[in-house]
Amino acid sequence: MPDASRFPRSSPYWPVVSHPQLRRVLPGLAVSALGDGMAVVAVTWLAIELAPPGQHGTWIALAMAAYSVPSAVGTVVFGRLLRGRGGARLAGWDAILRACALAAIPLAHLAGVLTIGLYVVLLAASALLHSWGSAGRFTLIAELLPQRHHLPANAVLGTIAGFATIVGPPLAGILIGWVGPVWVIAIDAATFAALALTYRLALPAVASAPRAEHGAARTAGFAVIRRNPALFGLLVLSFGFFFLFGPVYVAMPIHVTDDLHASATLLGIFYTAFGVGGLVGGVVAGYLRRWPLRVTTIGIVVGFGTTMLPLGLGAPLGVSLPAFALAGLIWAPYMSTSMALFQRSTSTDQLPAVLAANGAILVLAVPLGTMVGGPLVGAVGARPALLLCAVAIVALGLVAGGFAIPRRSARTPGDRTGTEVSARR
């Protein structure tokens, strides 16, 4: 009988959770992710309380956009200042800004000056360094771990986020009923403060990476991606994938109410199934490290679109609900594999700017897709819109595969050996 005590050490996650620096950072990341999971509900609920009557929908949309979209602006505006900084420093500064800007919301509430306009401005300020913070986390992984452990480490971050999206919203609902949404946002601010403190105390002080030369372009990360066909193709694939998923957020509620004649409870069940599938997929992602990353990433896109087809085809609930859960499972490893491709293809000094540029583009993809979803659903209906999205996602993956297969076939044995040697470093 195999020794059960050896199982954790044989897991691809063991080198990540046992790493002397990362194991001290992961609890802070988990606490912060839970705070963000609660904020998804609290941000919208406080917008409802602050917005003038009859304008709830507009201000909810503005508040949710303000909590993420300004990171695209921050990528360019702070490009010269932050380019060349280490991963821990970037992630720590993002956490500090988030903590301060979000803490200003309950303080303004106590002072009696919190208006819906000020609320949206503070949310926007909290998001300015978000792309840099995300880039910092994945850069930290590349700085601390050898290449063969990047995918499991990325999967750990994805699993933490997936768990938070399941636990955070219901916990927020309970706390909002008890203390109100403004204090849930205060809790979110406290979790970011704890994360910033974790980066400051848990990681040893290291020398800064070489600073960018004077006058370096603020868009240097975009330039690196543009000059690298593999990275540019990955960015196009990711943007298309997320953009085509955007209309699902519009179509799903209408599909449930108009086509299935069901209540919001069923919509919640669909999203819960997707979230549970995503949590399982996040755990599975670390075991894909021996799979060819580029092929796997493209296969995820094709597989996800395929599992969305039952919804668009009007399959019975007993088929469409498990298919939606399977879609969540397939979706979850995408960020882990795509980030591993960036980590593998970019030097650590360029990686923060490249990942921040990637994040700045992707943060716009789902909102833009959601905006298109409204007219699309209005023109063709919810179920046909879901079908169109599913078919388009499958087609996107197949086209990407058509470009990637010739490139993969053109590699020489020497190139492959070099890659394998690099992976073992």
PDB file of C-alpha atoms in Angstrom, residues 251-262 266 311-312 314-315 377 380-386:
ATOM      1  CA  ALA A 251     -28.478  36.602 -21.982  1.00  0.00           C
ATOM      2  CA  MET A 252     -28.506  34.231 -18.990  1.00  0.00           C
ATOM      3  CA  PRO A 253     -31.004  36.147 -16.789  1.00  0.00           C
ATOM      4  CA  ILE A 254     -33.341  36.703 -19.745  1.00  0.00           C
ATOM      5  CA  HIS A 255     -33.004  33.078 -20.843  1.00  0.00           C
ATOM      6  CA  VAL A 256     -33.969  31.897 -17.354  1.00  0.00           C
ATOM      7  CA  THR A 257     -36.945  34.229 -17.026  1.00  0.00           C
ATOM      8  CA  ASP A 258     -38.309  34.326 -20.602  1.00  0.00           C
ATOM      9  CA  ASP A 259     -37.299  30.976 -22.106  1.00  0.00           C
ATOM     10  CA  LEU A 260     -37.326  28.731 -19.031  1.00  0.00           C
ATOM     11  CA  HIS A 261     -40.041  30.716 -17.185  1.00  0.00           C
ATOM     12  CA  ALA A 262     -38.136  30.292 -13.936  1.00  0.00           C
ATOM     13  CA  LEU A 266     -32.571  28.990 -10.952  1.00  0.00           C
ATOM     14  CA  LEU A 311     -27.733  26.249 -23.403  1.00  0.00           C
ATOM     15  CA  GLY A 312     -28.027  27.795 -26.855  1.00  0.00           C
ATOM     16  CA  GLY A 314     -32.370  24.646 -25.661  1.00  0.00           C
ATOM     17  CA  ALA A 315     -31.314  21.350 -24.085  1.00  0.00           C
ATOM     18  CA  VAL A 377     -30.237  39.795 -27.059  1.00  0.00           C
ATOM     19  CA  VAL A 380     -32.237  37.785 -31.726  1.00  0.00           C
ATOM     20  CA  GLY A 381     -33.394  36.707 -28.263  1.00  0.00           C
ATOM     21  CA  ALA A 382     -31.560  35.221 -25.282  1.00  0.00           C
ATOM     22  CA  ARG A 383     -31.212  31.602 -26.376  1.00  0.00           C
ATOM     23  CA  PRO A 384     -30.030  32.393 -29.941  1.00  0.00           C
ATOM     24  CA  ALA A 385     -27.557  34.878 -28.435  1.00  0.00           C
ATOM     25  CA  LEU A 386     -26.156  32.132 -26.201  1.00  0.00           C
TER      26      LEU A 386
END
